[in-house]
């Protein structure tokens, strides 16, 4: 082999050799790219050093000195905690938005295909209005609209059911009681069982060829079990608490470092296995031995996830690693850990708990502390703040409009021929929809739907314009306090990259699954 | 029941109603439900807009602020020239590309009928009263459309509706050119500037006190320039038609180039103060144009020469070396740029200047581009008007527009490069480009804007400082470049493998293959997507308001609601946002509709 | 004098060996027809000759130039070898005229007027001068394939490769393409034609080869090939196809 290469080697013409040209070009490109990157970073480091705020992540551990308007914690004790509140606020909007936008968007998409003139035209008009106005303008409009409501005055004080003011929207909300966890645990079990029953009836239908009413059966199962749940069936879930209690005791008795290492090893093992599978897959696939970009991404992603799991294992549990590396407290104080987690679970799932899972709680307008201002009570009912409402509503409506386009074109893409073929086989309309149209339309719709979810996730960042404390707004507050712009930017970048990666890998997973079904 | 009624079977209108509104009982239910919803929301919106609490003068009074912020009055002529340039070019292209489609008088009446019927319906359905929330929380009912006003509008529109209904069925042979009809509509809009009156506020001579002058024509200060521009547009329309009739082929190339250059010209007119010193014009510009013009002429004249053709490669290389040398020498930038242009001429002229006609056209292009180049470079190298000592004077809609256009300009080549990199067969290049695209795309635009506003300066060598607008443009180019790259990649992947093979088989090198065969096809395949993404970047440009640029949105949300002089508009956000929604809506809606038509026409000519 | 010479050419796709050692020679002005069952490596072989595929072992020499990784040799060979594909592969965004003149202008660096004249000549030769300003999508399959022939000829190649030029065409269009090819063969062009048109092979070919499973199993004059094949495999193939 080498001998042959040497035989063919000609010093006069080797620079014209295609292989040489290819690699020379790539190396040159790499060098140029790396050089400009280094230059860029170097300038950055130099410039930062010459200012009096050198690059550091210290602010993540320091108390931020500011409070947050809303979130699971309004007075966070460290920068990182504060960012977590922001991230949680963002995810809250994202999940609510995805669910509502999908439902509303689907309805709208179907309305656009309606044969009813007025429904079709109304849906189209809504689409044309929302689609052609910048999202930011819409969000600001919703904010201004709410702010134009009267302010809360002293005379408003007292218990209320539904109230809109420039402070937000207050409405009754079922409040979780002690038994809620057990109730919902049992509910999940119920849903699972109802599904099993459905599948069982369907398989019976296929085997025996008679109508076995799968819908009715599973619905009845659900009803019966939920009724049982309500009257006290949830106590069964206490068994989980019992087991968790034992687990907690077991984990408490072994040194924390042991299971940190254990879980890390497990994570690395799975990542390794996943990567190996990916490489094998591509090796036997059509394009032999060539990894596509998607494969590279999957491999890198699984590596990153494994590293994160390892870090996560070591990070909050007494900060072993960070103490070791930094010598001081880098991350926020917490006594969160595996034994504590199971302990918590054991407390939530207890045979002794009784009472209804939820109780309706009504909002109330109260005096704010000793001041003469008036506000909604934070503990009663549910209050949606102006910022939250404007961001959530704006983002959801905007995405729903685009989802309706996806749904519409998805259904239209399934040709008329398909439904005619189905009808000619003697399928009834509902079976036709369930067995032929929807599975195909869903496959066509999935990738663009995923894109819309990604857009929604990114658009939540516009909350910064209406002072909704999501991760960008919180980050901005933080760097205005500490001057650490770049670290904050890095946090943003990592956060959004991981959100995007998670959404797209979920979509990719389903996409692949569908494709396999197709073949 | 209704469905069996004779009217619903025999009458065409009846049949339409039956098929589209009451085709089944559920459809009938939907009709009533949706109809109720639509009417209810319509009445709500009208009530909202005509509510006496709204103060629409805050919008009309600040129209100039919205468009150009504090652009100096003495330089306003530049703004008009820019708008004029675009309009004249528009007139020229409408004339030149006039498809000759016609519409009959009946068709026009049909449209007018629809419009007047809709107006009558809307007026009839409009609410009489609206609710005003008082400060003490109580609700008061206020009359917004008095009965006599309603009748005053309803009566004539009903009469017109009836008239058009009968007129549209009259068979009149005469046909009208759609382009001309559209121009007439434009004219009507211009005329309406004189007649339609809106509530305004005007100042007395001292400039401080307001005289509430309830109604003035919409554009009381600007209708004269608009009229002049409209007339100019008409003239250019006829010039365009003339050129089309004479079948001047070169125009088909010049007009797109004109559109491409138009924003650059406007940029240098509005945002720069070109320093035109007669001294430099005569001592440097004119001679250099002359010299290069002559060189270009010689090249064009002799490039066809066969004996010279053999030496073309050495001559090309010679010019390449020469222009590199000139680039390194400390000479005026114009020379450097012209040398590069000359090289380009040298490369293309053998292919184009083969006939007498071709030679003449190429020479004209050459001279024009010399002038353009000189003008642009002179403009770019003179003082900027972007910032004055008192802060930014530059903003409003012109800034929004600038960001959208230049964002597109800069991001397109970047996106193309990234897309080619991502589809490349060379792994290193592919991985790097993929990484850049994915990272840039997964982070929201607003974070990149924050990066531009507070972080980018850190990475620039000391001494280099960019204006915030420029920094935003750089980041915008990257951001939308990454998006473009994905769209273009879609186009590239739709090109069958056979095209690459055919290009290889006829001996093309990789560059020729990509730029002559693959990219033109790929771009053609994704024009609709690209248009969509231009609209998106127009809408996205409103985000710069968050980082403190005074674009049209920021003027509406923080400048005007803080005005207390001469009229207090404090807290008037809602009006501004309604106006801005409407404003953006008109632009994007019209643009997307136009581009849809354009795409249809484009699709016809090819293949 | 042989203008194409291949020695023991081997080619693998991953683990699969598509060519298992092909040695042959073609002399100037000769018309060679290659036939064989599907998947036998015919296309792969002629695509190796102008480097659309890269062979891994063996030697290919075209007009005295050896096909190596040297860019200069690859370019030289490609500009001497024209190719016509089964699926035409015309450039849909260019007119017929532009399709033909693209390579002369950009690769051969000829002036536009000269290349357009030449292109008109070629279009007349293949019998469709009136279609010059149309786009490929507006032409019939047979017309498109004739444009593809003209496009390849515009580079003034010494050798023409045809990869099943008629198998994507309707029967009535096949004839017009074959006529153009016949005319080309009579003018003395060196041609390698992969085809299943046995009539064409009988009438025009100077030699016929049969490929099977990556090997050349028979090489013969047309008369001998059809009337008196040496190889069992050939007999089987002919019995299936005729
Ligand atoms: N790019 C490729 N990757 C993997 N295998 C390939 C590739 N191209 C061709 N092959 C394989 O090489 C073998 C020869 O293919 P080739 O196209 O040369 O056959 P052919 O004789 O032209 O057949 P046909 O008459 O059907 O065109 C086939 O088995 C084919 O599957
Ligand atoms: Mg083949």
GROMACS .gro file of C-alpha atoms and ligand atoms in nm, chain C residues 13 16 18 37-44 164, ligand 1:
model
   43
 1139UNK     CA    1  -1.854   0.013  -0.342
 1142UNK     CA    2  -1.921  -0.490  -0.280
 1144UNK     CA    3  -1.869  -0.387  -0.888
 1163UNK     CA    4  -2.774  -0.787  -1.750
 1164UNK     CA    5  -2.875  -0.525  -1.499
 1165UNK     CA    6  -2.624  -0.463  -1.220
 1166UNK     CA    7  -2.337  -0.612  -1.416
 1167UNK     CA    8  -2.125  -0.297  -1.387
 1168UNK     CA    9  -2.165  -0.144  -1.735
 1169UNK     CA   10  -2.252   0.201  -1.611
 1170UNK     CA   11  -1.988   0.185  -1.342
 1290UNK     CA   12  -2.837   0.368  -2.203
 1369LIG     N1   13  -2.298   0.450  -0.564
 1369LIG     C1   14  -2.308   0.317  -0.543
 1369LIG     N2   15  -2.301   0.266  -0.418
 1369LIG     C2   16  -2.310   0.134  -0.395
 1369LIG     N3   17  -2.328   0.043  -0.492
 1369LIG     C3   18  -2.338   0.084  -0.619
 1369LIG     C4   19  -2.330   0.224  -0.651
 1369LIG     N4   20  -2.343   0.238  -0.786
 1369LIG     C5   21  -2.358   0.112  -0.834
 1369LIG     N5   22  -2.356   0.020  -0.736
 1369LIG     C6   23  -2.369  -0.125  -0.752
 1369LIG     O1   24  -2.276  -0.165  -0.847
 1369LIG     C7   25  -2.331  -0.266  -0.932
 1369LIG     C8   26  -2.314  -0.227  -1.076
 1369LIG     O2   27  -2.395  -0.116  -1.102
 1369LIG     P1   28  -2.410  -0.051  -1.246
 1369LIG     O3   29  -2.492   0.072  -1.231
 1369LIG     O4   30  -2.278  -0.039  -1.306
 1369LIG     O5   31  -2.493  -0.165  -1.322
 1369LIG     P2   32  -2.544  -0.161  -1.474
 1369LIG     O6   33  -2.477  -0.275  -1.539
 1369LIG     O7   34  -2.529  -0.028  -1.532
 1369LIG     O8   35  -2.697  -0.199  -1.456
 1369LIG     P3   36  -2.823  -0.137  -1.535
 1369LIG     O9   37  -2.834  -0.209  -1.663
 1369LIG    O10   38  -2.939  -0.167  -1.444
 1369LIG    O11   39  -2.800   0.010  -1.549
 1369LIG     C9   40  -2.475  -0.282  -0.892
 1369LIG    O12   41  -2.488  -0.400  -0.817
 1369LIG    C10   42  -2.504  -0.163  -0.805
 1369LIG    O13   43  -2.589  -0.199  -0.698
   0.00000   0.00000   0.00000
